[in-house]
mmCIF file of C-alpha atoms and ligand atoms in Angstrom:
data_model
loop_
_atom_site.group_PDB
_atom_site.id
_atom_site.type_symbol
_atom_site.label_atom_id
_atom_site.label_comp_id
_atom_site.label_asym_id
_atom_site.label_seq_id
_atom_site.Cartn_x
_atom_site.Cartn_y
_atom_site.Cartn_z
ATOM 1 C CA UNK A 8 31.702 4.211 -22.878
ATOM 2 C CA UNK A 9 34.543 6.616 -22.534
ATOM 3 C CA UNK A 10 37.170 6.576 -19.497
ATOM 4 C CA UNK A 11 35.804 10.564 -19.337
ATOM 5 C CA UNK A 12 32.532 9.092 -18.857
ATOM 6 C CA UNK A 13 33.744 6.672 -16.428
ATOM 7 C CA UNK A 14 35.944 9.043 -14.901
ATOM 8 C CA UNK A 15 32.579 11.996 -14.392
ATOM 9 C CA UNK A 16 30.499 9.003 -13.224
ATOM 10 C CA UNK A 17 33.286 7.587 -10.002
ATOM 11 C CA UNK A 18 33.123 11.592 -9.109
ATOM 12 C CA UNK A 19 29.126 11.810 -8.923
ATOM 13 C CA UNK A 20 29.367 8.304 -6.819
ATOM 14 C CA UNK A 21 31.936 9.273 -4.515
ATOM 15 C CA UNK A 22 30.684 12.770 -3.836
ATOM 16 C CA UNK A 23 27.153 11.233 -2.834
ATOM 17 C CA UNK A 24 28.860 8.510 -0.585
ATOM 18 C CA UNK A 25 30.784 11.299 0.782
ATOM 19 C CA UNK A 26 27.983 13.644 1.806
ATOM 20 C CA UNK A 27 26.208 10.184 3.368
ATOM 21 C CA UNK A 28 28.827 9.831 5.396
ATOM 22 C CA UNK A 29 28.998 13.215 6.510
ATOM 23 C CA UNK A 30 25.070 13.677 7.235
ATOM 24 C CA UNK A 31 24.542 9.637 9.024
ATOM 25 C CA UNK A 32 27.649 8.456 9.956
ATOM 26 C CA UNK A 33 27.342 5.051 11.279
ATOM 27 C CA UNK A 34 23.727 5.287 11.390
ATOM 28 C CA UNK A 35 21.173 2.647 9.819
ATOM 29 C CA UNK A 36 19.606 5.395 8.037
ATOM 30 C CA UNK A 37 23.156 5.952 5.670
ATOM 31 C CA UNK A 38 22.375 5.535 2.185
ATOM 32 C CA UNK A 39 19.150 4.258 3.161
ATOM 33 C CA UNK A 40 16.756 6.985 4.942
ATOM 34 C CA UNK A 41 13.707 5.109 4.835
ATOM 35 C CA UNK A 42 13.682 2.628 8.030
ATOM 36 C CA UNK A 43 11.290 0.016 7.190
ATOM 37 C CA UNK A 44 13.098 -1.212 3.644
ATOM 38 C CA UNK A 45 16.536 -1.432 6.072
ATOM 39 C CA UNK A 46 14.809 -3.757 8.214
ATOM 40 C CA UNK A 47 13.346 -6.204 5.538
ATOM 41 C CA UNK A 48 16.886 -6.084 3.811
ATOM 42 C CA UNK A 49 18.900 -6.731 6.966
ATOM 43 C CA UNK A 50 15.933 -9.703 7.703
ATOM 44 C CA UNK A 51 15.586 -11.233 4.139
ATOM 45 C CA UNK A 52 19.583 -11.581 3.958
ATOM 46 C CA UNK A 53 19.436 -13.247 7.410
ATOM 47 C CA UNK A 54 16.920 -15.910 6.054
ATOM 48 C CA UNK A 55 18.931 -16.167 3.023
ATOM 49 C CA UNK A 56 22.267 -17.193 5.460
ATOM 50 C CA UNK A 57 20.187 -19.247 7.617
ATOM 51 C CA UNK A 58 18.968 -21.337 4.458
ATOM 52 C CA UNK A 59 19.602 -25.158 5.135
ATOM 53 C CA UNK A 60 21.345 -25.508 2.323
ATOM 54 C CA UNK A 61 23.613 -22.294 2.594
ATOM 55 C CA UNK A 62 24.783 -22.968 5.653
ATOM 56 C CA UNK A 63 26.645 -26.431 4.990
ATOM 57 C CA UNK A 64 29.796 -25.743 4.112
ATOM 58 C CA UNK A 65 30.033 -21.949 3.826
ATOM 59 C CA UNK A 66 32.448 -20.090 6.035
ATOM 60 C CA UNK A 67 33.426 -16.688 3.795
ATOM 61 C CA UNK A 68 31.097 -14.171 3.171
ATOM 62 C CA UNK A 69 31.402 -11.085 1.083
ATOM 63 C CA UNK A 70 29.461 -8.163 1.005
ATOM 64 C CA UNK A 71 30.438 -6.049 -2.326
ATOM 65 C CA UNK A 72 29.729 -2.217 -1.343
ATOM 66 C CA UNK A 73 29.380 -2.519 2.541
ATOM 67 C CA UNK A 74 28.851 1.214 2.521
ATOM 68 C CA UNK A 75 29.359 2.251 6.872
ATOM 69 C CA UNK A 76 29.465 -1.535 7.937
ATOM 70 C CA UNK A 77 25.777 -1.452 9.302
ATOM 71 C CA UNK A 78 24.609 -4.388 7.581
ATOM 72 C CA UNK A 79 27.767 -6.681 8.419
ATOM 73 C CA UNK A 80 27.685 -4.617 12.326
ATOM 74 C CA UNK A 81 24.440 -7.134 12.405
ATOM 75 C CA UNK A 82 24.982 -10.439 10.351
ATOM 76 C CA UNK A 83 28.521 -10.865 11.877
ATOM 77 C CA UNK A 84 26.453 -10.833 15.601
ATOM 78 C CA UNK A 85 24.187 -13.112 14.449
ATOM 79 C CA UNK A 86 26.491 -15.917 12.778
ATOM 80 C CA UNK A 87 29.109 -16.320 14.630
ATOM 81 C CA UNK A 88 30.922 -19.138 12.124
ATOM 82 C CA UNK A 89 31.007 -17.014 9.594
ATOM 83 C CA UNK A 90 33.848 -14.924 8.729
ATOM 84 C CA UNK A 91 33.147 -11.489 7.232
ATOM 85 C CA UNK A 92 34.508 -9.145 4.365
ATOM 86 C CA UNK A 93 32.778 -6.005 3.700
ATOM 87 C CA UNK A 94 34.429 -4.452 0.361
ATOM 88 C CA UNK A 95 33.441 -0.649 -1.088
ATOM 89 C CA UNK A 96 33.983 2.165 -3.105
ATOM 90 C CA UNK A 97 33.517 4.929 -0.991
ATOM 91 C CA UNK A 98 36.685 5.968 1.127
ATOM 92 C CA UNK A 99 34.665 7.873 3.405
ATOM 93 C CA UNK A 100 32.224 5.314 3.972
ATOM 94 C CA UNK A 101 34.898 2.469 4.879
ATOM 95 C CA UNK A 102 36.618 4.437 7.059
ATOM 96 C CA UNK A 103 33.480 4.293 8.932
ATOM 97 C CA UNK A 104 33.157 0.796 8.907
ATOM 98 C CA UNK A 105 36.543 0.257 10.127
ATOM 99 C CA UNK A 106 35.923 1.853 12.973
ATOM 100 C CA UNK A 107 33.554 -0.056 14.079
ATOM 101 C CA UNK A 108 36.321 -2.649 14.782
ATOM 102 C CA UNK A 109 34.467 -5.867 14.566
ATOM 103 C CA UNK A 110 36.062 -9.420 15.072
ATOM 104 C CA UNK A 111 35.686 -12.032 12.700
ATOM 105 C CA UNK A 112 35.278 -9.070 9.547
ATOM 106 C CA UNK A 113 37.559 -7.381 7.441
ATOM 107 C CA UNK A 114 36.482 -4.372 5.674
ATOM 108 C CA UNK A 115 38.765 -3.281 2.051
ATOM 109 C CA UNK A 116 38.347 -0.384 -0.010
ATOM 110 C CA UNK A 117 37.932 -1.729 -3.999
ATOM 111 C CA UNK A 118 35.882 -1.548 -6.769
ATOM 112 C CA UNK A 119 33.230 -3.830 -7.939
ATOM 113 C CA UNK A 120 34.168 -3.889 -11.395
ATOM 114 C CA UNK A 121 37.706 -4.924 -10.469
ATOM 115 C CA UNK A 122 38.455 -7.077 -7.261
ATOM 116 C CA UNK A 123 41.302 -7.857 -6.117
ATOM 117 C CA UNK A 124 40.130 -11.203 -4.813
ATOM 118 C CA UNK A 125 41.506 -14.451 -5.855
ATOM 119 C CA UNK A 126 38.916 -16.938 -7.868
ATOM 120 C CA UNK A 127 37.070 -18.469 -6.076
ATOM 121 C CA UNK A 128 37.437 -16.983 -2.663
ATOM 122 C CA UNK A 129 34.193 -16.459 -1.247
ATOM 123 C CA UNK A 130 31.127 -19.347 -0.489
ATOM 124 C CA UNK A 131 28.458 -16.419 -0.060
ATOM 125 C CA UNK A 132 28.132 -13.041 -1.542
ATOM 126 C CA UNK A 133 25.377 -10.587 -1.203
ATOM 127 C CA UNK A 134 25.263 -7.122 -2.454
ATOM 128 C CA UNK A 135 22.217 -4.278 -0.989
ATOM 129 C CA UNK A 136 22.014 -1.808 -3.405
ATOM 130 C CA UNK A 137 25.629 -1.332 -4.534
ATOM 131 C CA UNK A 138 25.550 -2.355 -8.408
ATOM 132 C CA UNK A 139 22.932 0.171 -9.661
ATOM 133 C CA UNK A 140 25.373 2.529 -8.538
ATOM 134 C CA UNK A 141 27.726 1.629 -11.929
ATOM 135 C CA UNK A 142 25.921 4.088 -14.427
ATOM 136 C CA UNK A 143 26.311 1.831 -17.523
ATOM 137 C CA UNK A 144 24.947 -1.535 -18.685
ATOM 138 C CA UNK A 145 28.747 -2.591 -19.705
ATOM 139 C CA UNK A 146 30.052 -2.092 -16.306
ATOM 140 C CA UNK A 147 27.520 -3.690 -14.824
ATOM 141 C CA UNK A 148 27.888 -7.071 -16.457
ATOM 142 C CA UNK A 149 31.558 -6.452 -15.273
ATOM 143 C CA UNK A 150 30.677 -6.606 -12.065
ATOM 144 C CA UNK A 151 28.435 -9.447 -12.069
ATOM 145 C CA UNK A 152 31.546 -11.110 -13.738
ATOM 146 C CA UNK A 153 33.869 -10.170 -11.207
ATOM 147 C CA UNK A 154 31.322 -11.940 -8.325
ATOM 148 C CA UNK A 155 30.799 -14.744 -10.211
ATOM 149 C CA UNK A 156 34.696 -14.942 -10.800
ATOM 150 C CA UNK A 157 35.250 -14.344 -6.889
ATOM 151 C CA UNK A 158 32.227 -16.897 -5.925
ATOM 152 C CA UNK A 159 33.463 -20.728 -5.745
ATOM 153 C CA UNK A 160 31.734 -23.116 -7.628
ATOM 154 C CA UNK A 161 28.032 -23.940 -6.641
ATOM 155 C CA UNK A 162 28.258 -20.779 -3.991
ATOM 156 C CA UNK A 163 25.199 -18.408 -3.772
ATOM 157 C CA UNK A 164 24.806 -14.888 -3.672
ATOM 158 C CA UNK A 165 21.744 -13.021 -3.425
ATOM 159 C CA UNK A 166 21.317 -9.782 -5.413
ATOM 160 C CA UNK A 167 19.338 -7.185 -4.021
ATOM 161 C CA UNK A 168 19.549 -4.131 -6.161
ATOM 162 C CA UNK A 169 16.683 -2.115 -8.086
ATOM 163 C CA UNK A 170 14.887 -3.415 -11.711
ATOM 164 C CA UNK A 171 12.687 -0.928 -13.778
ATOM 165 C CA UNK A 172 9.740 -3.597 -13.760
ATOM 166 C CA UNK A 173 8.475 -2.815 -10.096
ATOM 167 C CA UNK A 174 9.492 0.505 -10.964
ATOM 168 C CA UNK A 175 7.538 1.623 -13.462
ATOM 169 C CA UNK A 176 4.665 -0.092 -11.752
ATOM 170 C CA UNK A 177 4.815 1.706 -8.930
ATOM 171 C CA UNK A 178 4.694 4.818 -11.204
ATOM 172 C CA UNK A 179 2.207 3.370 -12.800
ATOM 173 C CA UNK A 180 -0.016 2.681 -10.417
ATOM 174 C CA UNK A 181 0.816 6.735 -8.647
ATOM 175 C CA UNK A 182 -0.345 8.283 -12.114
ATOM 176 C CA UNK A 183 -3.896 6.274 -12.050
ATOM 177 C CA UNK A 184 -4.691 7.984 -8.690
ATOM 178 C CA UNK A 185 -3.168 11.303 -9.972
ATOM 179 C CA UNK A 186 0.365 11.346 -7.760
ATOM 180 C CA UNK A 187 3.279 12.284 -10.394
ATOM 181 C CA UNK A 188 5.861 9.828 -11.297
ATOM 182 C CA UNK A 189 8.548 8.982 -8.890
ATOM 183 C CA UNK A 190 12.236 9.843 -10.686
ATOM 184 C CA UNK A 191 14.693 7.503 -10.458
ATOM 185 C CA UNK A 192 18.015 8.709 -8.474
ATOM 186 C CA UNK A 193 20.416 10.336 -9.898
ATOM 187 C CA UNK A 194 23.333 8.062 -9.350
ATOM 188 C CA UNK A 195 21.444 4.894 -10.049
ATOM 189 C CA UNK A 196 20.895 2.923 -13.118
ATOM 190 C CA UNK A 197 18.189 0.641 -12.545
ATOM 191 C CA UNK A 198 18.490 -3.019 -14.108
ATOM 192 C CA UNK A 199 16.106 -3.946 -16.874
ATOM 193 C CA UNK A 200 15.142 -7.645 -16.497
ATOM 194 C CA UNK A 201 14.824 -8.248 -20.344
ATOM 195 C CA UNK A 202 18.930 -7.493 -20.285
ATOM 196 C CA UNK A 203 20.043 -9.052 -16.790
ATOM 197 C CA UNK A 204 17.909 -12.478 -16.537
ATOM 198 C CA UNK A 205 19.453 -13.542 -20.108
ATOM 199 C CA UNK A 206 22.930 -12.064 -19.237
ATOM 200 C CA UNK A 207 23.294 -13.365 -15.618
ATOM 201 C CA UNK A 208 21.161 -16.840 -16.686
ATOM 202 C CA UNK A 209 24.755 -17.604 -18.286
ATOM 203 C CA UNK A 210 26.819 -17.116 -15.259
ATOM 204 C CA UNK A 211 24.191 -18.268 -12.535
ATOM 205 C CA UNK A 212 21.104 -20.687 -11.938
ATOM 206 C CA UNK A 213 17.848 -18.797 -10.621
ATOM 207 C CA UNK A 214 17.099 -20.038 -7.433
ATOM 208 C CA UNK A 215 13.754 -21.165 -5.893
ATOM 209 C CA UNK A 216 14.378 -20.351 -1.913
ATOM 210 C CA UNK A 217 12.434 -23.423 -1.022
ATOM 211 C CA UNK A 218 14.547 -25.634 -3.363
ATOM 212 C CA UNK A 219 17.305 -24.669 -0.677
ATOM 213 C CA UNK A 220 14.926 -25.546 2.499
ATOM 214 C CA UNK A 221 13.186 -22.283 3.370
ATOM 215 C CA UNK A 222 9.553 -22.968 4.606
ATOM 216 C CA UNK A 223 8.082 -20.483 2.020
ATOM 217 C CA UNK A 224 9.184 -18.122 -0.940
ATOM 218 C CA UNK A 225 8.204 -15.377 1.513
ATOM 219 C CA UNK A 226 11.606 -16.227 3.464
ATOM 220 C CA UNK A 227 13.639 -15.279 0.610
ATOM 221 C CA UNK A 228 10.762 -13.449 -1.959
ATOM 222 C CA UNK A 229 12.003 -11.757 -5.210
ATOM 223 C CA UNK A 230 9.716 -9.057 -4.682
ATOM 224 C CA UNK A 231 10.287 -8.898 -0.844
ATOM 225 C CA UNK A 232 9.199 -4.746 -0.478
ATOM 226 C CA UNK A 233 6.399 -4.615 -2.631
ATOM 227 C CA UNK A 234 3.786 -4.177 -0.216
ATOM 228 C CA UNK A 235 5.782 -1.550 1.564
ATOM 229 C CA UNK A 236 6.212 0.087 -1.827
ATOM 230 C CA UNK A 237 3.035 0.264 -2.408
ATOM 231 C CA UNK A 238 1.786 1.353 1.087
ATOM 232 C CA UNK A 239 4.538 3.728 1.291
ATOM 233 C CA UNK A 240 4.428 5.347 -2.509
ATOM 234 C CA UNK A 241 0.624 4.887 -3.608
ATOM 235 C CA UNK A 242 -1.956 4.672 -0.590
ATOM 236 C CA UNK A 243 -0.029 7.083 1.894
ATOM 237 C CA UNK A 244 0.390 9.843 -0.109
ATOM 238 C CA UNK A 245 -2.896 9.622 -2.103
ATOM 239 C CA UNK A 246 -4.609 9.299 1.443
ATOM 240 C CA UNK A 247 -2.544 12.175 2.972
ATOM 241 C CA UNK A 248 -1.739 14.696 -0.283
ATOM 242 C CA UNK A 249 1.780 14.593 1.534
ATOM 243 C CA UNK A 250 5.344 13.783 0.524
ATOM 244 C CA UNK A 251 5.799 10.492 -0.848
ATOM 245 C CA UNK A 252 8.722 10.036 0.952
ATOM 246 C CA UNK A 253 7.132 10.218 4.588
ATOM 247 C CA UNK A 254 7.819 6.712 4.351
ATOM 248 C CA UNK A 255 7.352 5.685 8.633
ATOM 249 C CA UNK A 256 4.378 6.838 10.018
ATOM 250 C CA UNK A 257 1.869 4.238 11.364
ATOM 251 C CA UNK A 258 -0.095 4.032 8.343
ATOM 252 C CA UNK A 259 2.980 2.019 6.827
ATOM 253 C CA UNK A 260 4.503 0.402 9.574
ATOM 254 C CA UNK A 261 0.952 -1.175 9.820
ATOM 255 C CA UNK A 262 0.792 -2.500 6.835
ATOM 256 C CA UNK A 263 4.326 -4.273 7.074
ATOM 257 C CA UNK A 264 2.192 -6.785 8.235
ATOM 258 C CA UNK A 265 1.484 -8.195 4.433
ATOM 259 C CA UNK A 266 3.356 -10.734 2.904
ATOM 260 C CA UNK A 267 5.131 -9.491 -0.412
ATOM 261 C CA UNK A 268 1.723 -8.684 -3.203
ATOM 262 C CA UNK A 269 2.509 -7.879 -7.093
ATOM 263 C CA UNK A 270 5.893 -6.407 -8.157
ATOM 264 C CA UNK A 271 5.816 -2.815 -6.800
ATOM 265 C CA UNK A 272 9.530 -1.894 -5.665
ATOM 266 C CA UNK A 273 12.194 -1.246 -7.710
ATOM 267 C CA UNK A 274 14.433 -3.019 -4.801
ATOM 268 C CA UNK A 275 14.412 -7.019 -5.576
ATOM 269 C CA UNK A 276 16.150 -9.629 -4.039
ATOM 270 C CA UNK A 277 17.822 -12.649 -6.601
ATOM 271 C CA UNK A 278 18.719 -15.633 -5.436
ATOM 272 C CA UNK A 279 21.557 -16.745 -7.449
ATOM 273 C CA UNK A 280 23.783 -19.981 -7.719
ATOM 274 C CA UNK A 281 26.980 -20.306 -9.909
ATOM 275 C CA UNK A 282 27.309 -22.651 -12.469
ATOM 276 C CA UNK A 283 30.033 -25.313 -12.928
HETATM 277 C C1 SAM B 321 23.274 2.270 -1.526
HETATM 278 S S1 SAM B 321 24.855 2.057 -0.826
HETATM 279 C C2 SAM B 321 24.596 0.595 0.143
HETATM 280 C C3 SAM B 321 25.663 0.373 1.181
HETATM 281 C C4 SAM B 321 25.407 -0.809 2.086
HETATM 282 N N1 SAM B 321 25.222 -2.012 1.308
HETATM 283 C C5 SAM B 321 24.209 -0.504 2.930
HETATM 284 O O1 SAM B 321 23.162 -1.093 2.692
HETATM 285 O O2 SAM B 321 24.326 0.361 3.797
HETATM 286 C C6 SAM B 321 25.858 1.526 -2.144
HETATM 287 C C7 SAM B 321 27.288 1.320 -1.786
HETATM 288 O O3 SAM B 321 27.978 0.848 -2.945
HETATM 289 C C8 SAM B 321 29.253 1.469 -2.969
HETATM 290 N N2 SAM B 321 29.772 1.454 -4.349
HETATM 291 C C9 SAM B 321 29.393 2.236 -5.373
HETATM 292 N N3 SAM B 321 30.099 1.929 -6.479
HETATM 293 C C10 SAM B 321 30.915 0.917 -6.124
HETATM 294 C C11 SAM B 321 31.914 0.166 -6.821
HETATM 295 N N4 SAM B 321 32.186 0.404 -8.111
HETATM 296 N N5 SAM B 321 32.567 -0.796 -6.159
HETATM 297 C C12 SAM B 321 32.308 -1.033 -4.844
HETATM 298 N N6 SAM B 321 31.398 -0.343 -4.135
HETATM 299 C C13 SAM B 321 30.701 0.612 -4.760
HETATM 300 C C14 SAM B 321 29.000 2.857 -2.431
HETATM 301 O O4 SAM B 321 30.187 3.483 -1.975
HETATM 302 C C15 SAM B 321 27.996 2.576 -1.323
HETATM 303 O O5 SAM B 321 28.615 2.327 -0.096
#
């Protein structure tokens, strides 16, 4: 990878931050227009904070690309012992987020690949959707090295960014009922599991939720959106003809109602524990 390459793919990043943060402002809906798939990410990283075992001794949190702040605007309400950082990319996005002066959180503009955190700084880190946005395997692993670097000892994160599995499946299962593939963004790189589980296997331990005291794998599933997926991308549009991305009518908020069936969604959820 060239620093030209690197260099083209910061500008195609920031300029789609920038026109998010134009078009939503401080809305739920930036970099995220569909309004279900917020609301199970903002509730699956709740359950993953309230985990028994999570919350003994963890005070620091870090969010690595924060984007406006929603996200934290909600966790740092809802745990009040937990002190905050929200870290991103985007200029335009952080300013954003620091305007919704919130106590208890800190919100820094840096760069996944390269934080300017001290080891070992952080008990909890969580990430929605921010590392796809690195356009290269290499930088990538980078990144995962940085949060493991940041993350002390026996801290969690959970991951939830986007995998070509439930991808392709959900394309998969759109061309057996005729509906035409689904492409994937244009500044995203999906991960590809057969690269990330060895890769990340050496840095972290997998983590069963209910190892950690959750009641069920549903509190913290790996495949958390499926059924929304598939609701939203398969039986709504091959019952309506219409847009794929009409993603909230009642049709779909109905079925929310499922728990998590087959690996649908690109968006997955990793439960992750450093080693050492
Ligand atoms: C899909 S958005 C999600 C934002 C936020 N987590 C949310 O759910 O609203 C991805 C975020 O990652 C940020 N980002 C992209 N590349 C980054 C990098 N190299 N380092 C830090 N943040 C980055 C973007 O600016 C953007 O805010």
């Amino acid at each position: 990878m060239s620093s030209v390459e690197t260099v083209s793919n910061d500008e195609i990043i920031r300029k789609h931050y920038k026109t998010m943060a134009e078009k939503h402002k401080d809305s739920a809906l930036s970099t995220m227009e569909d309004p279900i798939i917020r609301e199970k990410e903002v509730e699956i990283i709740n359950n993953f904070l309230r985990l028994p075992a999570i919350q003994q001794n963890s005070k620091e949190v870090l969010e690595i690309g924060s984007g406006n702040g929603y996200t934290i605007s909600l966790l740092h309400k809802s745990f009040p012992d937990y002190q905050f950082t929200g870290m991103d990319f985007s200029d335009d996005l952080l300013q954003i987020a620091k305007e919704r002066n919130l106590d208890r959180v800190v919100f820094e503009q840096g760069d996944a690949r390269n934080l300017r955190f001290d080891n070992e700084s952080f008990d909890i880190i969580y990430t929605e959707r921010c590392i796809i946005n690195l356009l290269n395997w290499e930088e990538q692993q980078q990144a995962l090295k940085e949060m493991h670097r940041v993350l002390r000892k026996g801290g969690y994160m959970l991951f939830i960014e986007a995998f070509t599995d439930g991808y392709q499946n959900l394309n998969k299962a759109r061309n057996e009922l005729g509906l035409d593939s689904i492409p994937m963004p244009h500044h995203n790189l999906f991960f590809e599991k057969e690269k990330f589980e060895p890769f990340v296997s050496e840095l972290f331990e997998i983590v069963d939720p209910v190892s950690l005291g959750a009641a069920s794998e549903n509190e913290v599933h790996r495949n958390f959106l499926s059924s929304h997926f598939f609701t939203a991308r398969v039986l709504h549009p091959l019952l309506t003809k219409g847009d794929p991305f009409m993603k909230n009518t009642e049709f779909v908020k109905f079925f929310t109602i499922l728990p998590p069936i087959g690996c649908y969604a690109s968006i997955q959820a990793y439960l992750l524990r450093k080693r050492g």
